[in-house]
PDB file of C-alpha atoms in Angstrom:
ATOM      1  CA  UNK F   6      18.197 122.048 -53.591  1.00  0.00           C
ATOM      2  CA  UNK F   7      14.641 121.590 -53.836  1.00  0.00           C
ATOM      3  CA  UNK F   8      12.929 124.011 -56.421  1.00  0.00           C
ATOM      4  CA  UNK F   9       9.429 124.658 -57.641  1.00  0.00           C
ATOM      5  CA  UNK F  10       9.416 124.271 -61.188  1.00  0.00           C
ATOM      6  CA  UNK F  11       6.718 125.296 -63.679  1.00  0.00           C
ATOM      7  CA  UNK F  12       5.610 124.360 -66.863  1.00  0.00           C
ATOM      8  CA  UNK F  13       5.245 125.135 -69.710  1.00  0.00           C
ATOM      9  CA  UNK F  14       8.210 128.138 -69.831  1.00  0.00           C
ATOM     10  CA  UNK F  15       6.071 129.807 -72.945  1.00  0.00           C
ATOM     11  CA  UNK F  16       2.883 129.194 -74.381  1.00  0.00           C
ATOM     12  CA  UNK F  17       1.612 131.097 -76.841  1.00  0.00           C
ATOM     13  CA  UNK F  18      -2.650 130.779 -77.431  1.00  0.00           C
ATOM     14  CA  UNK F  19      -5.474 131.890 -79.470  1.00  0.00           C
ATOM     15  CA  UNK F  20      -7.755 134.387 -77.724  1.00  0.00           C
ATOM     16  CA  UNK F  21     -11.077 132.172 -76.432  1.00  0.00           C
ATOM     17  CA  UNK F  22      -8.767 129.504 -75.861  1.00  0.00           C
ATOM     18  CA  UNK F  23      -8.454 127.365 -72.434  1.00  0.00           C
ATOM     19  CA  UNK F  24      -4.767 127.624 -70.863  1.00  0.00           C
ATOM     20  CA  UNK F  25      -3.727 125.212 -68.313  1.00  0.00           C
ATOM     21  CA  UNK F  26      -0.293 126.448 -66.650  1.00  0.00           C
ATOM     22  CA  UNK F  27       1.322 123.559 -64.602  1.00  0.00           C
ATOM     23  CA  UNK F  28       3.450 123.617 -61.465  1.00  0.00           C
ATOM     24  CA  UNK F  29       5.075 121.146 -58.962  1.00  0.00           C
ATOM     25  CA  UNK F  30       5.917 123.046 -55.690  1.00  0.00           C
ATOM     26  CA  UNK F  31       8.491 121.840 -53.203  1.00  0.00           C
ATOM     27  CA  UNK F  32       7.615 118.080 -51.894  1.00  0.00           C
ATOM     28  CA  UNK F  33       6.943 118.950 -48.304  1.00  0.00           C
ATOM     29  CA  UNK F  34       5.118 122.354 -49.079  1.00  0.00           C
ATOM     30  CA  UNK F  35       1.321 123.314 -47.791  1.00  0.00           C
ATOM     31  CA  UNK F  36       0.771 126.242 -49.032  1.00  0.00           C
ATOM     32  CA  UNK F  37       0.288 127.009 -52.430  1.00  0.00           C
ATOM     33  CA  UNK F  38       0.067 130.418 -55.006  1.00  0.00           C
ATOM     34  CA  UNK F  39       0.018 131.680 -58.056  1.00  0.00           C
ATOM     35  CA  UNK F  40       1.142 135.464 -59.079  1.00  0.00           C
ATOM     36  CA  UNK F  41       1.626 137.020 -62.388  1.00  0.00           C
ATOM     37  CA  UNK F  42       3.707 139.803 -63.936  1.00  0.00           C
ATOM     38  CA  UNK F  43       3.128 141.925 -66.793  1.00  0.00           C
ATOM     39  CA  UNK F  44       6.324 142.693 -68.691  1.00  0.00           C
ATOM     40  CA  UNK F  45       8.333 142.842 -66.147  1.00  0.00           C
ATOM     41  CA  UNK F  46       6.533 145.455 -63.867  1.00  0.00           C
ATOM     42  CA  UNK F  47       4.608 144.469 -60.590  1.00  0.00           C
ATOM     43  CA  UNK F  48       4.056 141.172 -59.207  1.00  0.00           C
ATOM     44  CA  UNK F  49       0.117 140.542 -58.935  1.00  0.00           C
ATOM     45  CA  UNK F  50      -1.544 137.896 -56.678  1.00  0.00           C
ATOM     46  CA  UNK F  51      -4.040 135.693 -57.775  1.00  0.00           C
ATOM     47  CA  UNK F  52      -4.751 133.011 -55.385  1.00  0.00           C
ATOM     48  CA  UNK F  53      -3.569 130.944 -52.413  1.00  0.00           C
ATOM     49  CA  UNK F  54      -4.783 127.541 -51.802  1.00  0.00           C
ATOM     50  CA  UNK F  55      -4.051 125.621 -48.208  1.00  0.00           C
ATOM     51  CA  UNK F  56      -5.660 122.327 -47.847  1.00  0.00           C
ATOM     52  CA  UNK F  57      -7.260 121.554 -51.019  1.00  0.00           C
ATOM     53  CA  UNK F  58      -9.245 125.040 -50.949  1.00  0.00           C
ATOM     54  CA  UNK F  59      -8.592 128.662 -52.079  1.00  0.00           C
ATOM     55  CA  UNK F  60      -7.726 130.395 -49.122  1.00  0.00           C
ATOM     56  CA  UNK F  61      -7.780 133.977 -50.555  1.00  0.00           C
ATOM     57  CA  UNK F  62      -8.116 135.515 -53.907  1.00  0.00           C
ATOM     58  CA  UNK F  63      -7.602 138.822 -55.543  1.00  0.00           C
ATOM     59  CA  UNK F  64     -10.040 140.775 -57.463  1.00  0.00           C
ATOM     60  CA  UNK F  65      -8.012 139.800 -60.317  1.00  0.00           C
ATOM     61  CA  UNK F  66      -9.008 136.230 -60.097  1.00  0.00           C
ATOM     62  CA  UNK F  67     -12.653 136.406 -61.193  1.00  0.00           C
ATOM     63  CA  UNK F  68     -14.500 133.022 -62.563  1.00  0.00           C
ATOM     64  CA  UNK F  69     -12.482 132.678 -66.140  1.00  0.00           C
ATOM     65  CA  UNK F  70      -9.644 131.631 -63.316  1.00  0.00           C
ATOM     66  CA  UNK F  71      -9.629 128.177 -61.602  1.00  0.00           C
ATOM     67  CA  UNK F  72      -6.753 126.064 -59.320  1.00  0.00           C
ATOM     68  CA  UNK F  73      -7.035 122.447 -58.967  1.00  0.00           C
ATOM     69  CA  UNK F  74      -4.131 120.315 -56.968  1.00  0.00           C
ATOM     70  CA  UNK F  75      -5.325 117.255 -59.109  1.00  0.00           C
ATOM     71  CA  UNK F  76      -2.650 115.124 -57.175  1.00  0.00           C
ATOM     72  CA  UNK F  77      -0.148 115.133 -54.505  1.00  0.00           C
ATOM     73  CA  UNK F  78       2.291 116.714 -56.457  1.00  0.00           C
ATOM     74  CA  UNK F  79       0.673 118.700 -59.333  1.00  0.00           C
ATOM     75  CA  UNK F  80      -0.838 122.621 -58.684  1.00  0.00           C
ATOM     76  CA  UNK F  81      -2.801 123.821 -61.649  1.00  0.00           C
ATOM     77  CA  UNK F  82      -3.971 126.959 -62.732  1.00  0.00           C
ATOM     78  CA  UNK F  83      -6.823 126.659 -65.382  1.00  0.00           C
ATOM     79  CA  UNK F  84      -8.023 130.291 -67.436  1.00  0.00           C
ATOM     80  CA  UNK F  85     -10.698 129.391 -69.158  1.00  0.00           C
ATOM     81  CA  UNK F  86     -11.227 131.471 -72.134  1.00  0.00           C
ATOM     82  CA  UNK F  87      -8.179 133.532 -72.423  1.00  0.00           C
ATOM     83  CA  UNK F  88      -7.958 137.600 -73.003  1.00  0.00           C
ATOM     84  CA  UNK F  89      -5.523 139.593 -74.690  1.00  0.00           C
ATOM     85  CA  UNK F  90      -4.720 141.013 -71.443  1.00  0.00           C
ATOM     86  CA  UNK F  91      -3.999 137.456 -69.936  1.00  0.00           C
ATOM     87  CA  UNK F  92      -0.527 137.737 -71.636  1.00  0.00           C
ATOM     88  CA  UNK F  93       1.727 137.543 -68.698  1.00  0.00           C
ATOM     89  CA  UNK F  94       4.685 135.987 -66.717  1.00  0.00           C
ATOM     90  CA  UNK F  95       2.393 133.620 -64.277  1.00  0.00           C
ATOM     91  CA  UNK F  96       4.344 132.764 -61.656  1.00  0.00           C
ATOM     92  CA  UNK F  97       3.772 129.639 -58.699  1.00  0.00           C
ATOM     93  CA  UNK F  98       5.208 129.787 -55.444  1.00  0.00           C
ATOM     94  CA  UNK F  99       5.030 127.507 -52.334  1.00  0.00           C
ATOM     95  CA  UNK F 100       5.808 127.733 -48.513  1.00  0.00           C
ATOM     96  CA  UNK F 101       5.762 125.388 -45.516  1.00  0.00           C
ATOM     97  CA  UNK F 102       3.534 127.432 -43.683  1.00  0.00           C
ATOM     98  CA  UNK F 103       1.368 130.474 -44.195  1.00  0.00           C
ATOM     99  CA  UNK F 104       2.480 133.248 -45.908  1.00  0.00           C
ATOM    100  CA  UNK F 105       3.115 135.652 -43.127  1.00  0.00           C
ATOM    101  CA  UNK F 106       5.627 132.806 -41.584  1.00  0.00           C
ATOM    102  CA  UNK F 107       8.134 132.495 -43.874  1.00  0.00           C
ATOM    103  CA  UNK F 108       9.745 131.865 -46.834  1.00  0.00           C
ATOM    104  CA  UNK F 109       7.546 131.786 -50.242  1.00  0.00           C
ATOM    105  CA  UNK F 110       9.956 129.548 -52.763  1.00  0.00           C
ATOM    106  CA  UNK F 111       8.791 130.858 -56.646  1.00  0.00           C
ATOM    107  CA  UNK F 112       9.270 128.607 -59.717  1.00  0.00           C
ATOM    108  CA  UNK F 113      10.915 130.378 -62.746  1.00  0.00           C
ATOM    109  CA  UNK F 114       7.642 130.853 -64.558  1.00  0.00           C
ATOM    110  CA  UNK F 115       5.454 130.617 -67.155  1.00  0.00           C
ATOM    111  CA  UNK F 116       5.125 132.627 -70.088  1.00  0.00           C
ATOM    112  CA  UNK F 117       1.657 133.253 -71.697  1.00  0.00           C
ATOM    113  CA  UNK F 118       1.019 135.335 -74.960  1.00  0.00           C
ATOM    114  CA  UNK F 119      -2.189 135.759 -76.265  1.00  0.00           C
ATOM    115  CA  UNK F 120      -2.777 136.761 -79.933  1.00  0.00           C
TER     116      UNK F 120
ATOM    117  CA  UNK M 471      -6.460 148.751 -54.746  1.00  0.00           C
ATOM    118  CA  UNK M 472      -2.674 148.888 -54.092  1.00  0.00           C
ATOM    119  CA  UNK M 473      -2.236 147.608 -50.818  1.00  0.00           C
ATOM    120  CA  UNK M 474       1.312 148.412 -50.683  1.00  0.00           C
ATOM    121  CA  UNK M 475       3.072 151.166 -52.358  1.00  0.00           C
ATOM    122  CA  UNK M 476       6.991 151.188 -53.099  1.00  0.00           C
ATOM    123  CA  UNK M 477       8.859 154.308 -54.507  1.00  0.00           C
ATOM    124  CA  UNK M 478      11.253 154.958 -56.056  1.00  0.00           C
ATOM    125  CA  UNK M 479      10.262 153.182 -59.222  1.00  0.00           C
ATOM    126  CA  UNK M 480      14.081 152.972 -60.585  1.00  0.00           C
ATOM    127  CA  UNK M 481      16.911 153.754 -58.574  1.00  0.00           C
ATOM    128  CA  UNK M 482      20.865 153.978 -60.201  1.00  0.00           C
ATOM    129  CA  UNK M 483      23.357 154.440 -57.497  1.00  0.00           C
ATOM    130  CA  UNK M 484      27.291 154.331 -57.562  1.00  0.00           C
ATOM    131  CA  UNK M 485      29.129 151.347 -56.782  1.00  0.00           C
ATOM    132  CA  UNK M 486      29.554 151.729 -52.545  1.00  0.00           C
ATOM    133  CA  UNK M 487      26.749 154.162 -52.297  1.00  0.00           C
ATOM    134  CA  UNK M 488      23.653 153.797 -50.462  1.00  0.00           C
ATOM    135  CA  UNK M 489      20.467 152.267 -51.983  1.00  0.00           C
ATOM    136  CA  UNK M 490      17.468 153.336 -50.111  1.00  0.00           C
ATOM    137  CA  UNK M 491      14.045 151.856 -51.044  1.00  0.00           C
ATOM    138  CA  UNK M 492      10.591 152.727 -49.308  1.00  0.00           C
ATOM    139  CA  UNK M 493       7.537 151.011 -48.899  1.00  0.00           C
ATOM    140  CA  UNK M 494       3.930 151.970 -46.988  1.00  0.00           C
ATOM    141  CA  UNK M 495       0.868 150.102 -46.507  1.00  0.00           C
ATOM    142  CA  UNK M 496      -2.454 149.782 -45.161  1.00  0.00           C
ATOM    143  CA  UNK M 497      -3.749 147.025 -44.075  1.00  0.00           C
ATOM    144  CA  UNK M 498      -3.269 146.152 -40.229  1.00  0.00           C
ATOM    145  CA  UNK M 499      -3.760 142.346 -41.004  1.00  0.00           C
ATOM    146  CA  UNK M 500      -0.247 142.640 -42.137  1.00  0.00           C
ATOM    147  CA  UNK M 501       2.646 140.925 -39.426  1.00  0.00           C
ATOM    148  CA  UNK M 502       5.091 139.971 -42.008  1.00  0.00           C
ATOM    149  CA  UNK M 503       7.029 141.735 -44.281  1.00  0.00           C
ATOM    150  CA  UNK M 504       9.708 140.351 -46.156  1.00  0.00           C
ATOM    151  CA  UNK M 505      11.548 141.989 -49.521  1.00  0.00           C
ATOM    152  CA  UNK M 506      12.221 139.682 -52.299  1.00  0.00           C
ATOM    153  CA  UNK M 507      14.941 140.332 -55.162  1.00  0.00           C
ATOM    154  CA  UNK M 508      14.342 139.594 -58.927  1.00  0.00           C
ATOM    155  CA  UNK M 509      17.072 138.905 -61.805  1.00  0.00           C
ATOM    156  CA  UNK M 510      16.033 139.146 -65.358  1.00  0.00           C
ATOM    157  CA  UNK M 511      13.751 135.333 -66.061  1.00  0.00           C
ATOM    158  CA  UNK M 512      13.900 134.875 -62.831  1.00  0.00           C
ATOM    159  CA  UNK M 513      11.315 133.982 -60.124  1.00  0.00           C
ATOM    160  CA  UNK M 514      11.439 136.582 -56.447  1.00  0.00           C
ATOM    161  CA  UNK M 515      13.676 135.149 -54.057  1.00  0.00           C
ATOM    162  CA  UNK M 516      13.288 136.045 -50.282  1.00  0.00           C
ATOM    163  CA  UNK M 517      16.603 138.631 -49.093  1.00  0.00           C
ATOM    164  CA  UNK M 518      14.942 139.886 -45.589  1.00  0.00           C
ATOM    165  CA  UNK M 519      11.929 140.189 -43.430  1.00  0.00           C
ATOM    166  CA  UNK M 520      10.711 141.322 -40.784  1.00  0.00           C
ATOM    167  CA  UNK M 521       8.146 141.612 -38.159  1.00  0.00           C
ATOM    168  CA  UNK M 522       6.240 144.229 -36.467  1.00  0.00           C
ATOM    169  CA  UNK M 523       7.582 143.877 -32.965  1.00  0.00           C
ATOM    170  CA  UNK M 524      11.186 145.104 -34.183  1.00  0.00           C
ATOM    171  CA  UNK M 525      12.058 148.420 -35.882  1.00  0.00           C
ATOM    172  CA  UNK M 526      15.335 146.999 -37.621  1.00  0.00           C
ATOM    173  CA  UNK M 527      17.065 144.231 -38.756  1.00  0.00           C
ATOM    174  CA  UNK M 528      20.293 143.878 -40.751  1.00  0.00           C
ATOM    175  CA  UNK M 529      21.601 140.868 -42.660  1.00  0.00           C
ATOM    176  CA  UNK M 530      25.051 141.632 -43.873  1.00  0.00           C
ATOM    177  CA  UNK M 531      24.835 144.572 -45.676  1.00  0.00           C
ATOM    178  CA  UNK M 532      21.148 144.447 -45.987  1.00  0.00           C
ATOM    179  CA  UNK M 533      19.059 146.301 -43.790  1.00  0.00           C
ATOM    180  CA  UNK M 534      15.089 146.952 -43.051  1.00  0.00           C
ATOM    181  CA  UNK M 535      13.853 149.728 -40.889  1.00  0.00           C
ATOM    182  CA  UNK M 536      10.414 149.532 -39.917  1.00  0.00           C
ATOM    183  CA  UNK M 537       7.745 151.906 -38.464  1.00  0.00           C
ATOM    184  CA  UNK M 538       4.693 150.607 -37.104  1.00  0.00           C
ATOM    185  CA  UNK M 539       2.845 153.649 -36.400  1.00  0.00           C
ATOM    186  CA  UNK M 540       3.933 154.890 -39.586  1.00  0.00           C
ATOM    187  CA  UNK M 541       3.190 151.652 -42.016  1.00  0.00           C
ATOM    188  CA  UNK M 542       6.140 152.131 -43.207  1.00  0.00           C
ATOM    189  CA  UNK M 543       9.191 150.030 -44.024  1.00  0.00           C
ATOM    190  CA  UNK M 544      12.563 150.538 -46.042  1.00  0.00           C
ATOM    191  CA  UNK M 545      15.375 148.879 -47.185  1.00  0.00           C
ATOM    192  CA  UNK M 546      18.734 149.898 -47.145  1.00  0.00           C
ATOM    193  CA  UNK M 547      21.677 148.092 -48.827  1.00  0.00           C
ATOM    194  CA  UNK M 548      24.919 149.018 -47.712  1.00  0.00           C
ATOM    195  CA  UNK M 549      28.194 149.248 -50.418  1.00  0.00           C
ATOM    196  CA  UNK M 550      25.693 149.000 -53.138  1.00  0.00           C
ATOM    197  CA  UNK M 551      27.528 146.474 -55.541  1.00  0.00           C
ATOM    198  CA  UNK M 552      27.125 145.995 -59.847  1.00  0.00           C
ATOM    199  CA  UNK M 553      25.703 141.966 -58.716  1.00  0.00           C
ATOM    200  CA  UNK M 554      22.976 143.693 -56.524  1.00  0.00           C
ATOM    201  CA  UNK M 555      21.686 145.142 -59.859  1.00  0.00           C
ATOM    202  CA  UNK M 556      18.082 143.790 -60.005  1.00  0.00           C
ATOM    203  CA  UNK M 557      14.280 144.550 -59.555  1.00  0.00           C
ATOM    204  CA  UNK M 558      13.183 144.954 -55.335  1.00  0.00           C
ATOM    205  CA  UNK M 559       9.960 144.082 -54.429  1.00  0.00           C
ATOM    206  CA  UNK M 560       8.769 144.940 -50.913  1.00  0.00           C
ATOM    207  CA  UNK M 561       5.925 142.707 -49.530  1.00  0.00           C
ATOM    208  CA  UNK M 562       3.206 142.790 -46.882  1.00  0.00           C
ATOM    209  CA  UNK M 563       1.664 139.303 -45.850  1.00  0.00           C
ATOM    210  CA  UNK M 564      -1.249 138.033 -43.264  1.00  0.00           C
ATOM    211  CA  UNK M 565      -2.170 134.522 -42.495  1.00  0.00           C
ATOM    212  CA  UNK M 566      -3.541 134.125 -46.441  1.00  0.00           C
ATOM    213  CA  UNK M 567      -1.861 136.030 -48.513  1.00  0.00           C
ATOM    214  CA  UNK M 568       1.446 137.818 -49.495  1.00  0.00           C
ATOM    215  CA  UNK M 569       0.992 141.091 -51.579  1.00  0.00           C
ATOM    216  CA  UNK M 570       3.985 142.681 -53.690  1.00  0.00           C
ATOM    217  CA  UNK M 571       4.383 146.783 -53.702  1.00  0.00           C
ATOM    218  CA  UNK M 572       5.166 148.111 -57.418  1.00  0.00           C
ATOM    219  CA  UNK M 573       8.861 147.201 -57.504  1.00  0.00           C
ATOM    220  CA  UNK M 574      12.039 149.348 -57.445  1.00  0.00           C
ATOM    221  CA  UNK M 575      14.742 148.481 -60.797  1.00  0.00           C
ATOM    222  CA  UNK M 576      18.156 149.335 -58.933  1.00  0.00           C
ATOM    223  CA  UNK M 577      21.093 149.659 -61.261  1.00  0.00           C
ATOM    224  CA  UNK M 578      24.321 149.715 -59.449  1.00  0.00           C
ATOM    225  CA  UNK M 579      27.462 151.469 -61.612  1.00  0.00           C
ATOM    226  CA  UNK M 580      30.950 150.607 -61.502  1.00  0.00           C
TER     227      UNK M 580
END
């Protein structure tokens, strides 16, 4: 079954530092997100992208945060200097069509702690 | 700005019993709203939706009542079983965007 998978699972990073969390959503997908959750509690938007462009963002995702679909198969999500309170589960989804049609298919996750 | 809200927070319920979760929201943009169910290091994964021009729709013993008027929506799962143990998000999309409520951690005893 067809699956969006993420990587890395855990990366751990120096305050300041650049983080680039990876994902490769399901072949046939067009639409394109990233969430995160802290520890476990609710499940944030950051951004959807449809057709090489953002197509909305949160208040959350202010200019440290950046998406980039460098290829036909890669979805990236770039923080550029990375807070303390960046330490999250990030989490990338995809869907065939736009989020109030169906189904949006989420990786497993990755795992960022920032010391 | 919470855009949708979700109560109860945690929810423990006997094995058979009746797990009842409710959601609200605001914004009229919304026309879809689906629930998604999260196990421990997993990722959400879809269980139900529904649209605006119904009031109810069951899937086995899965069911979602919705009010328009209201904003409201709920999810009832029927014979409430130890595997359904996991974290319930409701979820209100538009054409752009999908937004989670707060989540509801339902523990189901034996």
């Amino acid at each position: 079954e067809p699956e969006v998978t993420q990587t890395p699972s855990h990366q751990v990073t120096q305050m300041g530092q650049e983080v680039i969390l990876r994902c490769v959503p399901i072949s046939n997908h067009l639409y394109f997100y990233w969430y995160r959750q802290i520890l476990g509690q609710k499940v944030e938007f950051l951004v959807s992208f449809y057709n090489n462009e953002i197509s909305e963002k949160s208040e959350i995702f202010d200019d440290q945060f950046s998406v980039e679909r460098p290829d036909g198969s890669n979805f990236t999500l770039k923080i550029r200097s990375t807070k303390l309170e960046d330490s999250a589960m990030y989490f990338c989804a995809s869907s065939v069509e736009s989020p109030n049609t169906g189904e949006l298919f989420f990786g497993e996750g990755s795992r960022l702690t920032v010391l | 700005q919470q855009q949708v809200k979700q109560s109860p927070q945690s929810l423990i319920v006997q094995k058979g019993g009746i797990s009842i979760i409710n959601c609200a929201y605001e914004n009229t943009a919304f026309d879809y709203f689906p629930w998604y169910q999260q196990f421990p290091g997993k990722g959400p994964a879809l269980l139900i939706a529904i649209r605006p021009d119904v009031s109810e729709k069951k899937e086995g013993r899965f069911t979602i009542s919705f009010n328009k008027s209201a904003k409201q929506f709920s999810l009832h799962i029927m014979d409430s079983q130890p595997g359904d143990s996991a974290t319930y998000f409701c979820a209100a999309s538009s054409r752009n965007d999908m937004r989670f409520g707060a989540g509801t951690r339902l523990t189901v005893k034996p």
